[in-house]
XYZ file of C-alpha atoms in Angstrom:
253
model
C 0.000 0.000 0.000
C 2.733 2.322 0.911
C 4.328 1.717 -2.709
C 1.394 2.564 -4.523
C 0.575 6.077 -2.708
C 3.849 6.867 -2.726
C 3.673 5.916 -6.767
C 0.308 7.726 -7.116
C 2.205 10.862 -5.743
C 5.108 10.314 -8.088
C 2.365 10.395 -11.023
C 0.541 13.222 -9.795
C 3.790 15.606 -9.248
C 4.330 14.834 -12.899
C 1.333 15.949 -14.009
C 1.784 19.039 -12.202
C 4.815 19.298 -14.254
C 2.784 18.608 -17.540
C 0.107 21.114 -16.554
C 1.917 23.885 -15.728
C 4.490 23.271 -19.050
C 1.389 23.363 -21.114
C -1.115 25.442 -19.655
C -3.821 23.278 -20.026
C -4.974 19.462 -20.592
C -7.330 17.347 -21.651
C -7.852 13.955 -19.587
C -6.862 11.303 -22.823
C -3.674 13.482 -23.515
C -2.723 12.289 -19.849
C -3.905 9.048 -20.139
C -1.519 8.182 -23.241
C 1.403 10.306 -21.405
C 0.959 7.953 -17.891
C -0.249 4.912 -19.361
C -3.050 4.784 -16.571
C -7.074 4.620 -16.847
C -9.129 7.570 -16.958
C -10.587 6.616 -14.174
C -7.309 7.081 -12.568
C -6.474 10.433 -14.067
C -9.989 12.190 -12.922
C -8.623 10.929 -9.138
C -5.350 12.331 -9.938
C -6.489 15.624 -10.901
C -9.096 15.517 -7.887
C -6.336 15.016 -5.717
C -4.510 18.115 -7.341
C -7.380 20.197 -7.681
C -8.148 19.749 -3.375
C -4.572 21.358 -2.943
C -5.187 24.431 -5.315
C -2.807 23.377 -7.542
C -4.212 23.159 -10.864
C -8.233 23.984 -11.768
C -10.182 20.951 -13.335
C -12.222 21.879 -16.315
C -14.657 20.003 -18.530
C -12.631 17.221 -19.733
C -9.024 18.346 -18.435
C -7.545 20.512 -16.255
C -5.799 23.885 -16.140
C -3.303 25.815 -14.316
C -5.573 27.914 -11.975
C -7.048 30.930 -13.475
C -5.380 30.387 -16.447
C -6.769 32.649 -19.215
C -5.780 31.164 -22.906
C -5.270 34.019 -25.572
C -8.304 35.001 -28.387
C -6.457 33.060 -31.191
C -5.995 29.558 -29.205
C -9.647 30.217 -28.147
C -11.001 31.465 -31.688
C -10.207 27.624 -32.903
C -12.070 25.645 -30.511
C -15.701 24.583 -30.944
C -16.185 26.788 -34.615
C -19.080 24.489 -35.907
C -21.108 24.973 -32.306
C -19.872 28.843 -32.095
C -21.319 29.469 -35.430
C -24.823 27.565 -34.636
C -25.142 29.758 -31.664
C -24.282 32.666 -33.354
C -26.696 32.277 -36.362
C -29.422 32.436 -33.942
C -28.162 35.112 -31.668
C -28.490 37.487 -34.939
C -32.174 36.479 -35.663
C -32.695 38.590 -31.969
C -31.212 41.940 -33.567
C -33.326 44.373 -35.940
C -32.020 47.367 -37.785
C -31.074 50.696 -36.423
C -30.649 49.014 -32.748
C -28.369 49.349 -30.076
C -26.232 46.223 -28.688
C -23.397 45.593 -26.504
C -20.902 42.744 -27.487
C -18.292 41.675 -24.538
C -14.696 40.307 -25.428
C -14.620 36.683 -26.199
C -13.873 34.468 -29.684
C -18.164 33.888 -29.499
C -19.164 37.310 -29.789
C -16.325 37.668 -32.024
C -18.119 35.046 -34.501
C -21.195 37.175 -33.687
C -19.494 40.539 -35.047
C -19.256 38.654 -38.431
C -23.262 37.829 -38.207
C -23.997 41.171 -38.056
C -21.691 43.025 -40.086
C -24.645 42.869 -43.070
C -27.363 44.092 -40.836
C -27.142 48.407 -41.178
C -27.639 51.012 -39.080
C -26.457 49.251 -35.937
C -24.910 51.297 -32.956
C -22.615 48.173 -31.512
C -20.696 49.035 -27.955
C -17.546 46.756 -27.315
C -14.497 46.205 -25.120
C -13.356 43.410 -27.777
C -10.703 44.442 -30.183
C -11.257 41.684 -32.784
C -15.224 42.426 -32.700
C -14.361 46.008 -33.580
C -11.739 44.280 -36.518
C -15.055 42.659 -37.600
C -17.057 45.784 -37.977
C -14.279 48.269 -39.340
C -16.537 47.870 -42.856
C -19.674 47.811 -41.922
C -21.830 50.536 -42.039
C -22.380 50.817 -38.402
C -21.690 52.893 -35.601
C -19.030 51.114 -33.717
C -18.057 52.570 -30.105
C -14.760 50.962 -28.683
C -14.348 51.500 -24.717
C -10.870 51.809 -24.317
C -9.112 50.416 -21.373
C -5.867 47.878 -20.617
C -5.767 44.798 -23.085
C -5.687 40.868 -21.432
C -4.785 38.548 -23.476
C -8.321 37.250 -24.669
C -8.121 40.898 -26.650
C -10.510 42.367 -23.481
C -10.154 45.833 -22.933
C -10.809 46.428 -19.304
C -10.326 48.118 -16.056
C -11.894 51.584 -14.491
C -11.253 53.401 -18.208
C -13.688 50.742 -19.869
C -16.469 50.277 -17.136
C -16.290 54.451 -16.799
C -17.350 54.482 -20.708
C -19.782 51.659 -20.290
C -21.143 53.434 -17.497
C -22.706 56.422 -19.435
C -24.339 53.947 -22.248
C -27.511 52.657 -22.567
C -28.026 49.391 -24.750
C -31.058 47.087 -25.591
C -29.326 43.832 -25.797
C -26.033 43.355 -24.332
C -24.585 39.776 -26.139
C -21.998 38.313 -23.370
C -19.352 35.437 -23.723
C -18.106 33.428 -20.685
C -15.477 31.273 -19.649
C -17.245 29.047 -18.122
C -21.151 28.503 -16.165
C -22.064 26.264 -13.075
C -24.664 25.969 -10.676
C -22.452 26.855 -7.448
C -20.729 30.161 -9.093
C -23.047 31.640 -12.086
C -21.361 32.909 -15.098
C -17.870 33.050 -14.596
C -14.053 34.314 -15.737
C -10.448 34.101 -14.936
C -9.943 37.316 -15.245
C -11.464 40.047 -12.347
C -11.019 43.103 -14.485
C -13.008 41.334 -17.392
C -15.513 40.596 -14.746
C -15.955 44.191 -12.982
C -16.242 45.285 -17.202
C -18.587 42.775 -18.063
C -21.269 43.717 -14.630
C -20.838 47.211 -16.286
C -22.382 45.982 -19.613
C -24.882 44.120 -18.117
C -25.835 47.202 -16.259
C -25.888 48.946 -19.498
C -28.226 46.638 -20.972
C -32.128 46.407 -21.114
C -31.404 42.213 -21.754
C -28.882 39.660 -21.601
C -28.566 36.888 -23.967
C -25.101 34.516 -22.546
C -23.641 32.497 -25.676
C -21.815 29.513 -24.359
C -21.240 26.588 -25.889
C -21.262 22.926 -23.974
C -17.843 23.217 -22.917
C -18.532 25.485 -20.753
C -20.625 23.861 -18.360
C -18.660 23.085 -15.285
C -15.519 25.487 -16.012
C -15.289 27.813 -12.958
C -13.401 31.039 -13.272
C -12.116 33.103 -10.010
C -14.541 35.580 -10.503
C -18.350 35.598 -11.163
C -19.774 37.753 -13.541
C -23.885 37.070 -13.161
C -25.700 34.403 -11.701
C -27.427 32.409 -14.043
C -30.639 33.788 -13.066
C -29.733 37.059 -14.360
C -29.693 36.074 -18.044
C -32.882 36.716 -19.911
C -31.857 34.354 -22.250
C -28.701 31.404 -22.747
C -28.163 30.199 -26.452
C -25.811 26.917 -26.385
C -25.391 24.125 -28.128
C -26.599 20.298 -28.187
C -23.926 18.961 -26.008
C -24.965 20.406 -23.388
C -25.520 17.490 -20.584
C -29.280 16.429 -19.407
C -28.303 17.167 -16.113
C -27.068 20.762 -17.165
C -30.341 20.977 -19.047
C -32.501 20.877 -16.135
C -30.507 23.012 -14.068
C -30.625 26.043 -16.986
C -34.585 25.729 -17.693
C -34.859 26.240 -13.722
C -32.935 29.145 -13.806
C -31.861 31.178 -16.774
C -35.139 33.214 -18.367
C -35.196 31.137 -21.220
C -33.056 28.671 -22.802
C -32.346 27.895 -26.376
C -30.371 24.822 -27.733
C -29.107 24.688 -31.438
């Protein structure tokens, strides 16, 4: 008995190593690397998760609070992200005022709408502005210091936020539980992002399936607060049940 714990802690300081070299990783990339079950891995990273040391995420884990950059994001989940998207436009008329947050979903968004005139569209994301630079649309960039999803944040931003007035605010999010709402890694983002939800007359969360479970360090809304979620058909029953009891309304694609 001794050898084995004293093996299983061998295995799990080296995928400590492997999780803080990469960043972040899925559960079969550690299963090939250790030779073990998955079974064994999801204890592993349990066991590491209980002592802080590295966040568990929907099928892998993460260093904690680790906030991957708009282009490694901008390639995950495209087919889903577009689905969502598709029907997040159907929700926007001509001549109307919305708010898009940072993220690579409302970034997908921002090329849904580029054909739809007249729009007056309030961001903190620099590649949703990138999106819009042709349109014929009245594009108003806060301002503020730049994270590494492309965010612009901090007291600059929410100051500009704070003197708009939106009727649909569109917001991405790292990740969604019961326990802790809507949620991101980053606590600037989420002091910016309650500033365009206060802005906003609605708010319709895009999140795709992945993100059901992911915890950030800082809560943005509870999920009570959205008028409406738009995800995908991933999404877990169990997940399911929990959103229709809570969220305004909820729309799968």
């Amino acid at each position: 008995m001794v050898a084995l714990v004293k093996l299983a802690r061998q295995r799990q300081a080296a995928m400590l190593d492997l999780i803080r070299h990469r960043r972040a990783v899925r559960i079969g990339e550690l299963v090939n690397e250790f030779g073990v079950s998955d079974l064994t891995v999801r204890r592993d990273l349990a066991a590491l998760a209980g002592l802080g040391l590295v966040a568990k995420v929907h099928g892998g884990a993460t260093v904690p609070d680790y906030e991957p950059g708009f282009a490694a994001k901008a390639t995950r989940r495209q087919a889903e992200k577009e689905a969502i998207c598709a029907l997040a436009a159907t929700l926007i008329r001509p001549g109307a005022a919305v708010a898009l947050s940072a993220g690579s979903t409302t970034a997908v968004l921002a090329q849904h709408l580029a054909a739809l005139p007249g729009l007056t569209v309030v961001t903190n994301s620099l590649p949703v502005a990138a999106a819009l630079q042709s349109a014929d649309q009245t594009v108003i960039l806060t301002g503020g210091t730049r994270t590494p999803s492309d965010a612009l944040v901090g007291p600059v931003a929410v100051a500009a936020i704070g003197q708009l007035h939106v009727d649909l605010l569109f917001l991405g999010v790292h990740g969604m539980s019961e326990r802790t709402g809507f949620t991101t890694p980053n606590l600037l983002e989420a002091d910016t992002d309650r500033a365009l939800i206060r802005s906003a007359r609605r708010l319709v969360v895009l999140a795709d399936h992945t993100k059901w479970g992911m915890v950030g360090i800082s809560t943005i809304a509870e999920l009570a607060e959205a008028d409406l979620l738009i995800t995908d058909a991933g999404l877990p029953e169990q997940a399911r049940r929990v959103l229709v009891s809570q969220v305004g309304e909820l729309r799968i694609v």
